[in-house]
């Protein structure tokens, strides 16, 4: 199995690319594709989170200073925020009048995801790598 240093950025990039497809298919109202890519994105995000947790074990995250608790809080909020577009998506599927609300909840979640990615990268760059275990 590839190392977390490979898996995390790979799944993060895949998640971002899938999010792009989710936004595109949502705007174009291609519902079947949209829902398919939403599921794929959530699975990719879950894999990225698992890889991020494994990557974090390779660093002294406390050494990154204040960015560590800030990143962890933003990452949690971003993860929980995925409930918002999911709930408003179901509402929109039932009644198209909720489409704008769904769009803005999706954009909020996307923004939080990007912020979590940026603060996570910052945290890793600031953290001291732990000695390799043999």
mmCIF file of C-alpha atoms in Angstrom:
data_model
loop_
_atom_site.group_PDB
_atom_site.id
_atom_site.type_symbol
_atom_site.label_atom_id
_atom_site.label_comp_id
_atom_site.label_asym_id
_atom_site.label_seq_id
_atom_site.Cartn_x
_atom_site.Cartn_y
_atom_site.Cartn_z
ATOM 1 C CA UNK A 1 0.000 0.000 0.000
ATOM 2 C CA UNK A 2 1.374 3.465 -0.836
ATOM 3 C CA UNK A 3 2.564 5.715 1.977
ATOM 4 C CA UNK A 4 0.285 8.415 3.440
ATOM 5 C CA UNK A 5 2.546 11.041 1.821
ATOM 6 C CA UNK A 6 1.312 9.700 -1.533
ATOM 7 C CA UNK A 7 -2.234 8.679 -0.618
ATOM 8 C CA UNK A 8 -3.271 11.907 1.050
ATOM 9 C CA UNK A 9 -2.418 14.328 -1.780
ATOM 10 C CA UNK A 10 -3.773 11.843 -4.330
ATOM 11 C CA UNK A 11 -7.145 11.551 -2.590
ATOM 12 C CA UNK A 12 -7.229 15.278 -1.863
ATOM 13 C CA UNK A 13 -6.690 16.120 -5.537
ATOM 14 C CA UNK A 14 -9.228 13.487 -6.570
ATOM 15 C CA UNK A 15 -11.759 14.959 -4.119
ATOM 16 C CA UNK A 16 -11.223 18.473 -5.473
ATOM 17 C CA UNK A 17 -11.581 17.259 -9.076
ATOM 18 C CA UNK A 18 -14.745 15.350 -8.186
ATOM 19 C CA UNK A 19 -16.124 18.431 -6.426
ATOM 20 C CA UNK A 20 -15.632 20.319 -9.677
ATOM 21 C CA UNK A 21 -17.674 17.705 -11.519
ATOM 22 C CA UNK A 22 -20.325 17.818 -8.783
ATOM 23 C CA UNK A 23 -20.648 21.597 -9.173
ATOM 24 C CA UNK A 24 -20.773 21.361 -12.974
ATOM 25 C CA UNK A 25 -23.389 18.579 -13.057
ATOM 26 C CA UNK A 26 -25.430 20.391 -10.403
ATOM 27 C CA UNK A 27 -25.450 23.672 -12.305
ATOM 28 C CA UNK A 28 -26.373 21.824 -15.515
ATOM 29 C CA UNK A 29 -29.112 19.928 -13.603
ATOM 30 C CA UNK A 30 -27.788 16.527 -14.690
ATOM 31 C CA UNK A 31 -29.263 14.916 -11.600
ATOM 32 C CA UNK A 32 -28.303 11.292 -12.130
ATOM 33 C CA UNK A 33 -24.663 12.214 -12.821
ATOM 34 C CA UNK A 34 -24.727 14.799 -10.045
ATOM 35 C CA UNK A 35 -25.842 12.281 -7.430
ATOM 36 C CA UNK A 36 -23.350 9.688 -8.697
ATOM 37 C CA UNK A 37 -20.480 12.162 -8.400
ATOM 38 C CA UNK A 38 -21.664 13.345 -4.981
ATOM 39 C CA UNK A 39 -21.365 9.759 -3.709
ATOM 40 C CA UNK A 40 -17.928 9.346 -5.339
ATOM 41 C CA UNK A 41 -16.793 12.657 -3.818
ATOM 42 C CA UNK A 42 -17.888 11.671 -0.315
ATOM 43 C CA UNK A 43 -16.049 8.337 -0.658
ATOM 44 C CA UNK A 44 -12.930 10.127 -1.895
ATOM 45 C CA UNK A 45 -13.175 12.642 0.944
ATOM 46 C CA UNK A 46 -13.446 9.792 3.459
ATOM 47 C CA UNK A 47 -10.329 8.179 1.963
ATOM 48 C CA UNK A 48 -8.523 11.550 2.105
ATOM 49 C CA UNK A 49 -9.439 11.933 5.784
ATOM 50 C CA UNK A 50 -8.170 8.422 6.595
ATOM 51 C CA UNK A 51 -4.928 9.171 4.714
ATOM 52 C CA UNK A 52 -4.633 12.562 6.488
ATOM 53 C CA UNK A 53 -4.917 10.880 9.877
ATOM 54 C CA UNK A 54 -2.175 8.429 8.876
ATOM 55 C CA UNK A 55 -0.035 11.296 7.567
ATOM 56 C CA UNK A 56 -0.497 13.204 10.808
ATOM 57 C CA UNK A 57 1.105 10.314 12.720
ATOM 58 C CA UNK A 58 4.343 10.993 10.835
ATOM 59 C CA UNK A 59 4.619 14.557 12.190
ATOM 60 C CA UNK A 60 4.817 16.316 15.526
ATOM 61 C CA UNK A 61 1.674 18.361 14.845
ATOM 62 C CA UNK A 62 2.043 20.296 18.097
ATOM 63 C CA UNK A 63 5.254 21.778 16.681
ATOM 64 C CA UNK A 64 3.189 23.534 13.997
ATOM 65 C CA UNK A 65 1.825 25.831 16.701
ATOM 66 C CA UNK A 66 -1.531 27.584 16.562
ATOM 67 C CA UNK A 67 -2.386 26.354 13.050
ATOM 68 C CA UNK A 68 -2.944 22.793 14.314
ATOM 69 C CA UNK A 69 -6.009 23.481 16.496
ATOM 70 C CA UNK A 70 -7.295 25.973 13.919
ATOM 71 C CA UNK A 71 -6.987 23.410 11.118
ATOM 72 C CA UNK A 72 -8.568 20.639 13.182
ATOM 73 C CA UNK A 73 -11.555 22.854 14.049
ATOM 74 C CA UNK A 74 -12.030 23.962 10.417
ATOM 75 C CA UNK A 75 -11.665 20.364 9.179
ATOM 76 C CA UNK A 76 -14.347 19.158 11.608
ATOM 77 C CA UNK A 77 -16.702 21.977 10.652
ATOM 78 C CA UNK A 78 -16.088 21.305 6.947
ATOM 79 C CA UNK A 79 -16.810 17.601 7.403
ATOM 80 C CA UNK A 80 -20.033 18.254 9.303
ATOM 81 C CA UNK A 81 -21.001 20.896 6.737
ATOM 82 C CA UNK A 82 -21.505 18.162 4.134
ATOM 83 C CA UNK A 83 -24.863 17.526 5.813
ATOM 84 C CA UNK A 84 -26.082 20.940 4.562
ATOM 85 C CA UNK A 85 -25.880 20.290 0.804
ATOM 86 C CA UNK A 86 -27.057 16.721 1.363
ATOM 87 C CA UNK A 87 -30.191 17.884 3.202
ATOM 88 C CA UNK A 88 -30.896 20.755 0.820
ATOM 89 C CA UNK A 89 -30.191 18.431 -2.102
ATOM 90 C CA UNK A 90 -32.962 16.112 -0.956
ATOM 91 C CA UNK A 91 -35.213 19.152 -0.505
ATOM 92 C CA UNK A 92 -34.345 20.343 -4.022
ATOM 93 C CA UNK A 93 -34.939 16.913 -5.501
ATOM 94 C CA UNK A 94 -38.454 17.002 -4.021
ATOM 95 C CA UNK A 95 -39.159 20.654 -4.838
ATOM 96 C CA UNK A 96 -37.010 22.683 -7.262
ATOM 97 C CA UNK A 97 -37.747 25.931 -5.377
ATOM 98 C CA UNK A 98 -34.898 25.026 -2.980
ATOM 99 C CA UNK A 99 -32.289 25.037 -5.754
ATOM 100 C CA UNK A 100 -30.682 28.366 -4.750
ATOM 101 C CA UNK A 101 -30.473 27.348 -1.095
ATOM 102 C CA UNK A 102 -28.864 24.060 -2.135
ATOM 103 C CA UNK A 103 -26.377 25.903 -4.333
ATOM 104 C CA UNK A 104 -25.317 28.247 -1.512
ATOM 105 C CA UNK A 105 -25.011 25.436 1.026
ATOM 106 C CA UNK A 106 -22.868 23.534 -1.480
ATOM 107 C CA UNK A 107 -20.675 26.615 -2.047
ATOM 108 C CA UNK A 108 -20.300 27.112 1.712
ATOM 109 C CA UNK A 109 -19.239 23.494 2.105
ATOM 110 C CA UNK A 110 -16.867 23.750 -0.835
ATOM 111 C CA UNK A 111 -15.294 26.884 0.652
ATOM 112 C CA UNK A 112 -14.850 25.205 4.030
ATOM 113 C CA UNK A 113 -13.288 22.195 2.300
ATOM 114 C CA UNK A 114 -10.776 24.411 0.496
ATOM 115 C CA UNK A 115 -10.015 26.261 3.736
ATOM 116 C CA UNK A 116 -9.446 22.934 5.511
ATOM 117 C CA UNK A 117 -7.108 21.809 2.722
ATOM 118 C CA UNK A 118 -5.098 25.056 2.868
ATOM 119 C CA UNK A 119 -4.797 25.066 6.665
ATOM 120 C CA UNK A 120 -3.938 21.350 6.622
ATOM 121 C CA UNK A 121 -1.120 21.897 4.129
ATOM 122 C CA UNK A 122 0.098 24.856 6.209
ATOM 123 C CA UNK A 123 0.044 22.683 9.329
ATOM 124 C CA UNK A 124 2.092 19.904 7.687
ATOM 125 C CA UNK A 125 4.635 22.371 6.301
ATOM 126 C CA UNK A 126 5.045 23.915 9.771
ATOM 127 C CA UNK A 127 5.209 20.587 11.651
ATOM 128 C CA UNK A 128 8.418 18.748 12.437
ATOM 129 C CA UNK A 129 8.644 15.282 10.855
ATOM 130 C CA UNK A 130 9.012 12.520 13.408
ATOM 131 C CA UNK A 131 12.027 10.211 13.123
ATOM 132 C CA UNK A 132 11.397 7.239 10.829
ATOM 133 C CA UNK A 133 10.400 4.076 12.675
ATOM 134 C CA UNK A 134 12.152 0.892 11.676
#
